[in-house]
PDB file of C-alpha atoms in Angstrom:
ATOM      1  CA  MET A  11     -26.304 -38.082  11.761  1.00 41.00           C
ATOM      2  CA  ALA A  12     -28.090 -35.618   9.694  1.00 41.00           C
ATOM      3  CA  ILE A  13     -26.333 -32.477   8.825  1.00 45.00           C
ATOM      4  CA  ASN A  14     -27.747 -28.846   7.569  1.00 47.00           C
ATOM      5  CA  GLN A  15     -26.558 -29.242   3.761  1.00 42.00           C
ATOM      6  CA  GLU A  16     -28.911 -27.881   1.245  1.00 41.00           C
ATOM      7  CA  SER A  17     -27.689 -29.852  -1.926  1.00 34.00           C
ATOM      8  CA  LYS A  18     -25.987 -32.838  -0.006  1.00 35.00           C
ATOM      9  CA  LEU A  19     -27.423 -34.608   2.849  1.00 31.00           C
ATOM     10  CA  GLY A  20     -30.196 -31.750   3.468  1.00 29.00           C
ATOM     11  CA  PHE A  21     -27.720 -28.900   4.772  1.00 35.00           C
ATOM     12  CA  ASN A  22     -29.886 -26.116   5.034  1.00 38.00           C
ATOM     13  CA  SER A  23     -28.951 -22.741   3.233  1.00 40.00           C
ATOM     14  CA  TYR A  24     -28.558 -19.781   5.569  1.00 40.00           C
ATOM     15  CA  PRO A  25     -32.295 -18.238   5.080  1.00 41.00           C
ATOM     16  CA  VAL A  26     -34.106 -15.011   6.673  1.00 35.00           C
ATOM     17  CA  ASN A  27     -37.215 -16.163   8.502  1.00 36.00           C
ATOM     18  CA  GLY A  28     -37.161 -19.421   6.532  1.00 38.00           C
ATOM     19  CA  GLU A  29     -36.871 -17.648   3.080  1.00 39.00           C
ATOM     20  CA  GLU A  30     -34.678 -18.672   0.168  1.00 40.00           C
ATOM     21  CA  PRO A  31     -32.303 -16.053  -0.825  1.00 37.00           C
ATOM     22  CA  ARG A  32     -33.923 -13.721  -2.997  1.00 37.00           C
ATOM     23  CA  GLU A  33     -32.472 -12.484  -6.386  1.00 41.00           C
ATOM     24  CA  MET A  34     -30.152  -9.378  -6.390  1.00 47.00           C
ATOM     25  CA  ALA A  35     -32.155  -5.841  -7.329  1.00 59.00           C
ATOM     26  CA  PRO A  36     -32.130  -5.381 -11.174  1.00 79.00           C
ATOM     27  CA  LEU A  37     -31.186  -2.192 -12.955  1.00 85.00           C
ATOM     28  CA  LYS A  38     -34.991  -1.528 -13.029  1.00 84.00           C
ATOM     29  CA  SER A  39     -35.406  -1.470  -9.442  1.00 83.00           C
ATOM     30  CA  LEU A  40     -32.986   1.738  -9.524  1.00 85.00           C
ATOM     31  CA  GLU A  41     -34.956   3.954 -11.793  1.00 84.00           C
ATOM     32  CA  GLN A  42     -37.284   5.550  -9.110  1.00 83.00           C
ATOM     33  CA  HIS A  43     -34.577   7.022  -7.103  1.00 84.00           C
ATOM     34  CA  HIS A  44     -31.965   7.607 -10.122  1.00 87.00           C
ATOM     35  CA  PRO A  45     -33.432   9.052 -13.197  1.00 87.00           C
ATOM     36  CA  HIS A  46     -30.784   8.810 -15.792  1.00 88.00           C
ATOM     37  CA  ILE A  47     -31.301   5.071 -15.361  1.00 90.00           C
ATOM     38  CA  ASP A  48     -34.337   4.872 -17.395  1.00 90.00           C
ATOM     39  CA  SER A  49     -35.911   2.299 -19.735  1.00 89.00           C
ATOM     40  CA  SER A  50     -33.738   3.780 -22.391  1.00 91.00           C
ATOM     41  CA  PHE A  51     -30.616   3.013 -20.578  1.00 91.00           C
ATOM     42  CA  GLN A  52     -31.686  -0.130 -19.365  1.00 90.00           C
ATOM     43  CA  SER A  53     -32.578  -1.587 -22.800  1.00 91.00           C
ATOM     44  CA  PHE A  54     -29.167  -0.287 -23.973  1.00 91.00           C
ATOM     45  CA  CYS A  55     -27.858  -2.474 -20.847  1.00 90.00           C
ATOM     46  CA  ALA A  56     -29.756  -5.236 -21.469  1.00 90.00           C
ATOM     47  CA  SER A  57     -28.753  -5.475 -25.294  1.00 91.00           C
ATOM     48  CA  LEU A  58     -25.172  -5.911 -23.865  1.00 89.00           C
ATOM     49  CA  GLY A  59     -26.686  -8.637 -21.140  1.00 88.00           C
ATOM     50  CA  ILE A  60     -26.192  -6.451 -18.607  1.00 88.00           C
ATOM     51  CA  LEU A  61     -29.289  -6.601 -15.957  1.00 87.00           C
ATOM     52  CA  SER A  62     -27.856  -5.486 -12.451  1.00 83.00           C
ATOM     53  CA  VAL A  63     -25.089  -3.666 -11.010  1.00 81.00           C
ATOM     54  CA  GLU A  64     -22.990  -6.676 -10.333  1.00 76.00           C
ATOM     55  CA  ASP A  65     -23.363  -7.459 -14.094  1.00 80.00           C
ATOM     56  CA  PHE A  66     -21.962  -3.977 -14.624  1.00 83.00           C
ATOM     57  CA  LEU A  67     -19.085  -4.637 -12.494  1.00 76.00           C
ATOM     58  CA  LEU A  68     -18.170  -7.531 -14.208  1.00 76.00           C
ATOM     59  CA  ASN A  69     -17.931  -6.087 -17.710  1.00 77.00           C
ATOM     60  CA  ASP A  70     -15.235  -4.152 -19.527  1.00 80.00           C
ATOM     61  CA  HIS A  71     -16.220  -0.378 -18.668  1.00 79.00           C
ATOM     62  CA  TYR A  72     -13.685   0.659 -21.672  1.00 82.00           C
ATOM     63  CA  GLU A  73     -15.497  -1.298 -23.871  1.00 85.00           C
ATOM     64  CA  PHE A  74     -19.005  -0.444 -22.746  1.00 86.00           C
ATOM     65  CA  ALA A  75     -17.983   3.251 -22.854  1.00 86.00           C
ATOM     66  CA  ALA A  76     -16.628   2.800 -26.310  1.00 88.00           C
ATOM     67  CA  ILE A  77     -20.294   1.302 -27.423  1.00 90.00           C
ATOM     68  CA  ALA A  78     -22.058   3.983 -25.358  1.00 89.00           C
ATOM     69  CA  GLU A  79     -20.301   6.668 -27.499  1.00 90.00           C
ATOM     70  CA  ARG A  80     -21.438   4.986 -30.938  1.00 91.00           C
ATOM     71  CA  GLN A  81     -25.350   5.704 -29.810  1.00 91.00           C
ATOM     72  CA  PRO A  82     -27.417   8.472 -30.722  1.00 91.00           C
ATOM     73  CA  ASN A  83     -28.493   9.140 -27.265  1.00 90.00           C
ATOM     74  CA  SER A  84     -24.519   8.731 -25.858  1.00 90.00           C
ATOM     75  CA  GLU A  85     -24.569  11.389 -23.523  1.00 91.00           C
ATOM     76  CA  ARG A  86     -28.259  10.190 -22.021  1.00 90.00           C
ATOM     77  CA  ILE A  87     -26.092   6.500 -21.581  1.00 90.00           C
ATOM     78  CA  LYS A  88     -22.894   8.258 -20.204  1.00 90.00           C
ATOM     79  CA  GLN A  89     -25.353   9.819 -17.490  1.00 90.00           C
ATOM     80  CA  GLY A  90     -26.541   6.723 -16.616  1.00 89.00           C
ATOM     81  CA  ILE A  91     -22.781   5.016 -16.412  1.00 88.00           C
ATOM     82  CA  ARG A  92     -21.904   7.924 -13.947  1.00 88.00           C
ATOM     83  CA  GLU A  93     -25.156   7.410 -11.768  1.00 87.00           C
ATOM     84  CA  ILE A  94     -24.165   3.649 -11.415  1.00 85.00           C
ATOM     85  CA  PHE A  95     -20.578   4.454 -10.512  1.00 83.00           C
ATOM     86  CA  SER A  96     -22.221   7.188  -8.226  1.00 83.00           C
ATOM     87  CA  ILE A  97     -24.167   4.069  -6.500  1.00 79.00           C
ATOM     88  CA  ILE A  98     -21.056   1.909  -6.275  1.00 74.00           C
ATOM     89  CA  ASP A  99     -19.024   4.752  -4.530  1.00 72.00           C
ATOM     90  CA  GLY A 100     -21.978   5.053  -2.373  1.00 70.00           C
ATOM     91  CA  GLN A 101     -21.358   1.449  -0.957  1.00 65.00           C
ATOM     92  CA  ARG A 102     -17.647   1.918  -0.183  1.00 64.00           C
ATOM     93  CA  GLN A 103     -16.451   2.400   3.711  1.00 65.00           C
ATOM     94  CA  PRO A 104     -15.500   5.538   4.857  1.00 72.00           C
ATOM     95  CA  LEU A 105     -11.907   6.684   4.947  1.00 78.00           C
ATOM     96  CA  LEU A 106     -10.729   6.037   8.570  1.00 79.00           C
ATOM     97  CA  ASN A 107      -7.597   8.149   9.869  1.00 84.00           C
ATOM     98  CA  GLY A 108      -4.626   6.778  11.789  1.00 85.00           C
ATOM     99  CA  MET A 109      -5.948   6.545  15.420  1.00 86.00           C
ATOM    100  CA  GLU A 110      -9.106   4.863  14.299  1.00 81.00           C
ATOM    101  CA  LEU A 111      -7.310   2.091  12.648  1.00 76.00           C
ATOM    102  CA  LEU A 112      -4.923   1.438  15.347  1.00 79.00           C
ATOM    103  CA  ASP A 113      -7.876   1.740  17.661  1.00 79.00           C
ATOM    104  CA  ASP A 114      -9.273  -1.083  15.663  1.00 73.00           C
ATOM    105  CA  ALA A 115      -5.890  -2.928  15.514  1.00 70.00           C
ATOM    106  CA  LEU A 116      -5.722  -3.141  19.047  1.00 69.00           C
ATOM    107  CA  ARG A 117      -9.576  -3.777  20.214  1.00 71.00           C
ATOM    108  CA  ASN A 118     -10.066  -6.613  21.867  1.00 59.00           C
ATOM    109  CA  LYS A 119     -11.287  -9.362  18.898  1.00 70.00           C
ATOM    110  CA  LEU A 120     -12.582 -12.831  19.071  1.00 79.00           C
ATOM    111  CA  VAL A 121      -9.674 -15.014  17.920  1.00 87.00           C
ATOM    112  CA  LEU A 122     -11.176 -18.522  16.846  1.00 91.00           C
ATOM    113  CA  SER A 123      -9.185 -21.748  17.052  1.00 92.00           C
ATOM    114  CA  THR A 124      -8.705 -24.060  13.912  1.00 92.00           C
ATOM    115  CA  GLY A 125      -8.152 -26.953  15.844  1.00 90.00           C
ATOM    116  CA  CYS A 126      -4.899 -27.212  13.948  1.00 90.00           C
ATOM    117  CA  ASP A 127      -2.048 -26.911  16.485  1.00 89.00           C
ATOM    118  CA  GLY A 128       0.582 -25.844  13.852  1.00 90.00           C
ATOM    119  CA  ILE A 129      -1.842 -23.049  12.591  1.00 91.00           C
ATOM    120  CA  ASP A 130      -3.069 -21.735  15.799  1.00 92.00           C
ATOM    121  CA  LEU A 131       0.276 -21.483  17.036  1.00 91.00           C
ATOM    122  CA  LEU A 132       1.392 -19.212  13.830  1.00 89.00           C
ATOM    123  CA  LEU A 133      -1.469 -17.186  14.054  1.00 90.00           C
ATOM    124  CA  GLU A 134      -0.915 -16.516  17.871  1.00 87.00           C
ATOM    125  CA  GLY A 135      -4.490 -18.586  18.351  1.00 91.00           C
ATOM    126  CA  GLY A 136      -6.139 -18.897  15.295  1.00 91.00           C
ATOM    127  CA  LEU A 137      -8.524 -16.779  12.939  1.00 91.00           C
ATOM    128  CA  ARG A 138      -9.409 -13.076  13.808  1.00 87.00           C
ATOM    129  CA  GLU A 139     -12.590 -11.531  13.706  1.00 83.00           C
ATOM    130  CA  GLY A 140     -12.565  -8.930  11.070  1.00 80.00           C
ATOM    131  CA  GLN A 141      -9.738 -10.658   9.022  1.00 85.00           C
ATOM    132  CA  LEU A 142      -9.625 -12.616   5.624  1.00 86.00           C
ATOM    133  CA  THR A 143      -7.202 -15.791   5.885  1.00 90.00           C
ATOM    134  CA  GLU A 144      -6.454 -17.254   2.757  1.00 89.00           C
ATOM    135  CA  LEU A 145      -4.909 -20.828   2.526  1.00 90.00           C
ATOM    136  CA  VAL A 146      -2.762 -21.100  -0.780  1.00 88.00           C
ATOM    137  CA  GLY A 147      -1.356 -24.769  -1.548  1.00 85.00           C
ATOM    138  CA  PRO A 148      -1.457 -27.183  -4.490  1.00 81.00           C
ATOM    139  CA  SER A 149      -4.137 -30.029  -4.872  1.00 79.00           C
ATOM    140  CA  CYS A 150      -4.432 -32.504  -2.175  1.00 80.00           C
ATOM    141  CA  SER A 151      -2.063 -30.365   0.262  1.00 82.00           C
ATOM    142  CA  GLY A 152      -4.785 -30.098   3.049  1.00 85.00           C
ATOM    143  CA  LYS A 153      -6.561 -27.000   2.405  1.00 89.00           C
ATOM    144  CA  THR A 154     -10.065 -28.343   2.645  1.00 90.00           C
ATOM    145  CA  GLN A 155      -9.361 -30.601   5.502  1.00 90.00           C
ATOM    146  CA  VAL A 156      -8.006 -27.763   7.488  1.00 91.00           C
ATOM    147  CA  CYS A 157     -11.788 -25.872   6.449  1.00 93.00           C
ATOM    148  CA  LEU A 158     -13.555 -28.796   7.498  1.00 93.00           C
ATOM    149  CA  GLN A 159     -11.205 -29.018  10.803  1.00 93.00           C
ATOM    150  CA  ALA A 160     -11.945 -25.156  11.489  1.00 93.00           C
ATOM    151  CA  ALA A 161     -15.646 -25.215  10.735  1.00 93.00           C
ATOM    152  CA  SER A 162     -15.935 -28.273  13.302  1.00 92.00           C
ATOM    153  CA  ASN A 163     -14.057 -26.748  15.610  1.00 91.00           C
ATOM    154  CA  VAL A 164     -15.803 -23.274  15.905  1.00 92.00           C
ATOM    155  CA  ALA A 165     -19.098 -24.867  15.560  1.00 90.00           C
ATOM    156  CA  LYS A 166     -18.195 -26.869  18.722  1.00 88.00           C
ATOM    157  CA  ASN A 167     -16.578 -24.211  20.842  1.00 85.00           C
ATOM    158  CA  GLN A 168     -18.925 -21.215  19.969  1.00 77.00           C
ATOM    159  CA  MET A 169     -21.830 -23.584  20.922  1.00 72.00           C
ATOM    160  CA  GLY A 170     -24.940 -21.963  19.234  1.00 70.00           C
ATOM    161  CA  HIS A 171     -22.899 -19.694  16.843  1.00 82.00           C
ATOM    162  CA  ARG A 172     -22.800 -20.487  13.176  1.00 88.00           C
ATOM    163  CA  VAL A 173     -20.397 -21.460  10.629  1.00 92.00           C
ATOM    164  CA  ILE A 174     -21.417 -20.861   6.961  1.00 92.00           C
ATOM    165  CA  TYR A 175     -19.542 -23.242   4.475  1.00 94.00           C
ATOM    166  CA  ILE A 176     -19.822 -22.246   0.904  1.00 92.00           C
ATOM    167  CA  ASP A 177     -18.500 -25.188  -1.054  1.00 91.00           C
ATOM    168  CA  THR A 178     -17.667 -24.605  -4.832  1.00 86.00           C
ATOM    169  CA  SER A 179     -16.316 -27.761  -5.650  1.00 82.00           C
ATOM    170  CA  ASN A 180     -18.481 -30.658  -3.955  1.00 85.00           C
ATOM    171  CA  SER A 181     -15.401 -30.983  -1.177  1.00 86.00           C
ATOM    172  CA  PHE A 182     -17.449 -30.629   1.605  1.00 90.00           C
ATOM    173  CA  SER A 183     -17.817 -33.915   3.825  1.00 88.00           C
ATOM    174  CA  PRO A 184     -20.126 -34.242   6.688  1.00 89.00           C
ATOM    175  CA  GLN A 185     -18.352 -37.726   7.251  1.00 87.00           C
ATOM    176  CA  ARG A 186     -15.039 -35.819   7.942  1.00 87.00           C
ATOM    177  CA  ILE A 187     -16.706 -33.031  10.174  1.00 87.00           C
ATOM    178  CA  ALA A 188     -18.085 -35.822  12.002  1.00 86.00           C
ATOM    179  CA  CYS A 189     -14.813 -37.686  12.441  1.00 86.00           C
ATOM    180  CA  PHE A 190     -13.088 -34.309  14.408  1.00 85.00           C
ATOM    181  CA  VAL A 191     -16.186 -34.937  17.142  1.00 81.00           C
ATOM    182  CA  ASP A 192     -16.025 -37.357  19.800  1.00 70.00           C
ATOM    183  CA  LEU A 193     -18.710 -39.522  18.027  1.00 60.00           C
ATOM    184  CA  ALA A 194     -19.245 -40.857  21.845  1.00 54.00           C
ATOM    185  CA  GLU A 195     -20.595 -37.676  22.897  1.00 64.00           C
ATOM    186  CA  GLY A 196     -23.953 -37.777  20.462  1.00 66.00           C
ATOM    187  CA  ARG A 197     -25.629 -34.659  21.667  1.00 75.00           C
ATOM    188  CA  ARG A 198     -22.078 -32.793  21.109  1.00 81.00           C
ATOM    189  CA  LEU A 199     -22.325 -33.947  17.509  1.00 85.00           C
ATOM    190  CA  GLN A 200     -25.876 -33.142  16.941  1.00 86.00           C
ATOM    191  CA  ASN A 201     -24.855 -29.291  18.011  1.00 86.00           C
ATOM    192  CA  VAL A 202     -22.157 -29.253  15.889  1.00 89.00           C
ATOM    193  CA  MET A 203     -23.979 -30.308  12.875  1.00 89.00           C
ATOM    194  CA  ASN A 204     -26.747 -27.994  13.250  1.00 90.00           C
ATOM    195  CA  ASN A 205     -24.630 -25.036  13.773  1.00 91.00           C
ATOM    196  CA  ILE A 206     -22.729 -25.705  10.254  1.00 92.00           C
ATOM    197  CA  PHE A 207     -24.673 -24.296   7.613  1.00 92.00           C
ATOM    198  CA  CYS A 208     -23.156 -25.269   3.884  1.00 92.00           C
ATOM    199  CA  ARG A 209     -24.217 -23.917   0.763  1.00 90.00           C
ATOM    200  CA  SER A 210     -23.205 -25.317  -2.834  1.00 89.00           C
ATOM    201  CA  VAL A 211     -22.424 -22.767  -5.459  1.00 86.00           C
ATOM    202  CA  PHE A 212     -21.054 -22.943  -8.651  1.00 80.00           C
ATOM    203  CA  ASP A 213     -21.221 -20.084 -10.664  1.00 77.00           C
ATOM    204  CA  ILE A 214     -20.434 -16.475  -9.733  1.00 75.00           C
ATOM    205  CA  PHE A 215     -23.888 -15.042  -9.951  1.00 77.00           C
ATOM    206  CA  THR A 216     -25.312 -17.615  -7.132  1.00 82.00           C
ATOM    207  CA  MET A 217     -22.091 -16.815  -5.283  1.00 81.00           C
ATOM    208  CA  PHE A 218     -23.288 -12.688  -5.521  1.00 79.00           C
ATOM    209  CA  ARG A 219     -26.626 -13.770  -4.110  1.00 82.00           C
ATOM    210  CA  VAL A 220     -25.546 -15.891  -1.114  1.00 85.00           C
ATOM    211  CA  LEU A 221     -22.906 -13.310  -0.382  1.00 81.00           C
ATOM    212  CA  HIS A 222     -25.618 -10.435  -0.804  1.00 80.00           C
ATOM    213  CA  GLN A 223     -27.996 -12.425   1.481  1.00 82.00           C
ATOM    214  CA  LEU A 224     -25.437 -13.256   4.000  1.00 82.00           C
ATOM    215  CA  GLU A 225     -24.669  -9.688   4.199  1.00 79.00           C
ATOM    216  CA  SER A 226     -28.086  -8.469   4.957  1.00 76.00           C
ATOM    217  CA  ASN A 227     -28.723 -11.535   7.480  1.00 77.00           C
ATOM    218  CA  MET A 228     -25.431 -10.370   9.345  1.00 75.00           C
ATOM    219  CA  ARG A 229     -26.515  -6.741   9.674  1.00 71.00           C
ATOM    220  CA  SER A 230     -29.333  -7.695  11.885  1.00 67.00           C
ATOM    221  CA  GLN A 231     -27.860 -10.666  14.014  1.00 64.00           C
ATOM    222  CA  ARG A 232     -27.561 -10.555  17.319  1.00 59.00           C
ATOM    223  CA  GLY A 233     -27.037 -13.076  20.467  1.00 53.00           C
ATOM    224  CA  PRO A 234     -26.195 -16.865  19.989  1.00 53.00           C
ATOM    225  CA  GLN A 235     -27.128 -17.063  16.084  1.00 64.00           C
ATOM    226  CA  MET A 236     -24.488 -14.804  15.098  1.00 80.00           C
ATOM    227  CA  VAL A 237     -22.053 -16.436  12.277  1.00 86.00           C
ATOM    228  CA  ARG A 238     -18.691 -16.606  13.743  1.00 88.00           C
ATOM    229  CA  LEU A 239     -16.780 -17.848  10.700  1.00 91.00           C
ATOM    230  CA  ILE A 240     -17.323 -17.887   6.566  1.00 92.00           C
ATOM    231  CA  ILE A 241     -15.627 -20.568   4.706  1.00 92.00           C
ATOM    232  CA  VAL A 242     -15.054 -20.334   1.168  1.00 90.00           C
ATOM    233  CA  ASP A 243     -13.543 -23.635  -0.531  1.00 86.00           C
ATOM    234  CA  SER A 244     -12.461 -22.603  -2.913  1.00 79.00           C
ATOM    235  CA  ILE A 245     -12.255 -18.816  -4.047  1.00 76.00           C
ATOM    236  CA  SER A 246     -10.088 -19.425  -7.005  1.00 69.00           C
ATOM    237  CA  SER A 247     -13.276 -21.518  -8.343  1.00 59.00           C
ATOM    238  CA  LEU A 248     -15.282 -18.419  -8.542  1.00 60.00           C
ATOM    239  CA  ILE A 249     -13.847 -14.862  -8.477  1.00 54.00           C
ATOM    240  CA  THR A 250     -15.685 -12.960  -5.825  1.00 40.00           C
ATOM    241  CA  PRO A 251     -15.032  -9.205  -5.835  1.00 40.00           C
ATOM    242  CA  ILE A 252     -17.867  -8.811  -3.064  1.00 43.00           C
ATOM    243  CA  LEU A 253     -15.715 -10.433  -0.623  1.00 43.00           C
ATOM    244  CA  GLY A 254     -12.960  -7.856  -0.857  1.00 42.00           C
ATOM    245  CA  GLY A 255     -14.895  -5.182  -1.134  1.00 41.00           C
ATOM    246  CA  SER A 256     -16.989  -5.304   2.413  1.00 43.00           C
ATOM    247  CA  GLY A 257     -15.873  -5.605   5.708  1.00 45.00           C
ATOM    248  CA  SER A 258     -15.970  -8.847   8.055  1.00 49.00           C
ATOM    249  CA  GLN A 259     -16.422  -7.429  11.295  1.00 52.00           C
ATOM    250  CA  GLY A 260     -18.196 -10.053  13.792  1.00 59.00           C
ATOM    251  CA  HIS A 261     -16.808 -12.859  12.393  1.00 72.00           C
ATOM    252  CA  ALA A 262     -13.607 -14.589  10.653  1.00 81.00           C
ATOM    253  CA  LEU A 263     -13.361 -15.296   7.232  1.00 80.00           C
ATOM    254  CA  MET A 264     -11.538 -17.913   5.596  1.00 84.00           C
ATOM    255  CA  VAL A 265     -10.978 -18.627   2.075  1.00 82.00           C
ATOM    256  CA  THR A 266      -8.797 -21.330   0.260  1.00 84.00           C
ATOM    257  CA  ASN A 267      -7.105 -20.824  -3.400  1.00 83.00           C
ATOM    258  CA  HIS A 268      -4.829 -23.055  -5.503  1.00 79.00           C
ATOM    259  CA  THR A 269      -1.452 -22.600  -7.039  1.00 80.00           C
ATOM    260  CA  VAL A 270      -0.574 -22.020 -10.448  1.00 76.00           C
ATOM    261  CA  GLY A 271       2.828 -21.720 -12.156  1.00 74.00           C
ATOM    262  CA  GLY A 272       4.897 -18.653 -11.769  1.00 71.00           C
ATOM    263  CA  GLU A 273       8.467 -17.595 -13.436  1.00 73.00           C
ATOM    264  CA  GLY A 274      10.748 -20.171 -13.335  1.00 74.00           C
ATOM    265  CA  GLY A 275       8.180 -23.096 -12.849  1.00 71.00           C
ATOM    266  CA  VAL A 276       8.050 -21.782  -8.967  1.00 74.00           C
ATOM    267  CA  PRO A 277       4.415 -22.133  -8.117  1.00 76.00           C
ATOM    268  CA  LYS A 278       2.248 -19.063  -6.900  1.00 79.00           C
ATOM    269  CA  PRO A 279      -0.994 -18.300  -5.620  1.00 78.00           C
ATOM    270  CA  ALA A 280      -3.635 -18.191  -8.204  1.00 75.00           C
ATOM    271  CA  LEU A 281      -6.047 -15.108  -9.181  1.00 71.00           C
ATOM    272  CA  GLY A 282      -3.225 -12.620  -9.768  1.00 70.00           C
ATOM    273  CA  GLU A 283      -2.253  -9.211  -8.670  1.00 67.00           C
ATOM    274  CA  THR A 284      -5.801  -7.819  -8.437  1.00 63.00           C
ATOM    275  CA  TRP A 285      -6.530 -10.324  -5.608  1.00 73.00           C
ATOM    276  CA  LYS A 286      -3.187 -10.476  -4.310  1.00 73.00           C
ATOM    277  CA  SER A 287      -4.111  -7.352  -1.967  1.00 69.00           C
ATOM    278  CA  ILE A 288      -7.476  -8.160  -0.495  1.00 74.00           C
ATOM    279  CA  PRO A 289      -6.572 -11.274   2.210  1.00 81.00           C
ATOM    280  CA  HIS A 290      -5.355  -9.878   5.668  1.00 83.00           C
ATOM    281  CA  VAL A 291      -3.454 -13.172   5.887  1.00 87.00           C
ATOM    282  CA  ARG A 292      -1.895 -15.765   3.536  1.00 88.00           C
ATOM    283  CA  LEU A 293      -0.629 -18.724   4.294  1.00 90.00           C
ATOM    284  CA  LEU A 294       0.807 -21.474   2.237  1.00 88.00           C
ATOM    285  CA  LEU A 295       0.436 -25.232   3.259  1.00 88.00           C
ATOM    286  CA  SER A 296       2.299 -28.194   1.681  1.00 86.00           C
ATOM    287  CA  ARG A 297       2.280 -31.911   2.818  1.00 83.00           C
ATOM    288  CA  ASP A 298       4.952 -34.475   3.310  1.00 80.00           C
ATOM    289  CA  ARG A 299       3.108 -37.894   1.764  1.00 74.00           C
ATOM    290  CA  GLU A 300       5.608 -40.174   3.789  1.00 76.00           C
ATOM    291  CA  ASN A 301       4.691 -38.978   7.298  1.00 76.00           C
ATOM    292  CA  ASN A 302       1.357 -37.358   6.386  1.00 77.00           C
ATOM    293  CA  ALA A 303       2.520 -33.980   8.061  1.00 84.00           C
ATOM    294  CA  THR A 304       1.355 -30.648   6.703  1.00 87.00           C
ATOM    295  CA  SER A 305       3.609 -27.718   6.509  1.00 87.00           C
ATOM    296  CA  VAL A 306       2.251 -24.163   7.017  1.00 89.00           C
ATOM    297  CA  SER A 307       4.235 -20.865   6.424  1.00 89.00           C
ATOM    298  CA  ILE A 308       3.019 -17.133   6.787  1.00 89.00           C
ATOM    299  CA  VAL A 309       3.266 -15.618   3.159  1.00 87.00           C
ATOM    300  CA  LYS A 310       1.603 -12.337   4.240  1.00 86.00           C
ATOM    301  CA  HIS A 311       0.463 -11.067   7.581  1.00 84.00           C
ATOM    302  CA  SER A 312      -0.444  -7.737   9.037  1.00 73.00           C
ATOM    303  CA  SER A 313       1.371  -8.031  12.301  1.00 74.00           C
ATOM    304  CA  MET A 314       3.860 -11.072  12.186  1.00 81.00           C
ATOM    305  CA  ALA A 315       6.914 -12.145  10.433  1.00 81.00           C
ATOM    306  CA  SER A 316       6.715 -13.931   6.952  1.00 84.00           C
ATOM    307  CA  GLY A 317       8.476 -17.038   6.328  1.00 85.00           C
ATOM    308  CA  THR A 318       7.571 -18.089   9.873  1.00 87.00           C
ATOM    309  CA  THR A 319       6.640 -22.029   9.844  1.00 87.00           C
ATOM    310  CA  ALA A 320       4.667 -24.667  11.751  1.00 88.00           C
ATOM    311  CA  SER A 321       3.916 -27.941  11.054  1.00 86.00           C
ATOM    312  CA  PHE A 322       0.712 -30.553  11.806  1.00 84.00           C
ATOM    313  CA  VAL A 323      -1.257 -33.544  11.310  1.00 82.00           C
ATOM    314  CA  ILE A 324      -5.086 -33.239  10.495  1.00 74.00           C
ATOM    315  CA  SER A 325      -6.428 -35.773  13.003  1.00 68.00           C
ATOM    316  CA  GLY A 326      -9.374 -38.757  11.874  1.00 58.00           C
ATOM    317  CA  ARG A 327      -7.458 -39.444   8.633  1.00 50.00           C
TER     318      ARG A 327
END
């Protein structure tokens, strides 16, 4: 059974009107509306390998400013730097007061079952629209299996809606997806496969372009073709600041993260303190290899007690 994959078994990316994702806008495209980002400023940035706002964000701003200070036209360059920060600030979401936040929290949001009984029980139904859920665990703890089952379950139960699967480590398996669907129901299997869109991404710049294109697509999405779930497996392979900076209303977002050695050898989630505050929900997975059961515990949740645990077994192994 064919499945929508771009770089493996013919899986399509998520285009607009059949187009491939476009390159993100370079600094040159900002010159018309932002006069301080002129050709001189662009040439200075290009000499440091900075061609876009995303390149600017990934650079050390203190070092950048120090180099600018030594230039003959330093004041003009600093005006350009302030212009870029102004553009970035303009992209931030507006401040919300307490009542607006409470209203958003109490609003009836869609809950997406992952198909893993233990996780669904722990999260009182599954993944919530508008939240980023992080799965943390060592290698072979079952993170990818949970992602594949969640993709299959959402594509099956939210018929017609789409699941976007961003694969950063060649871990996506259409065969495993098929195992989660009743193979006797050929039509259902075909529908599930058609509603999962996978994109293999192996560098941060491609990730930026894919996320930028997805954001553009989802602004205009309506009806049965809406994206219900975005999965990034794994986020620790590619550090992507965009994910933390934009809202995820209208869909749920699930990412996986590896563990690294912490104090006293105790494992802790990768990506450090900067990433720690980004997920709304953080779940820790571990596997008992003797009975093939996976244990899951809540590390962080906005409305549920940390330390609560459950266990489950991934079917179709």
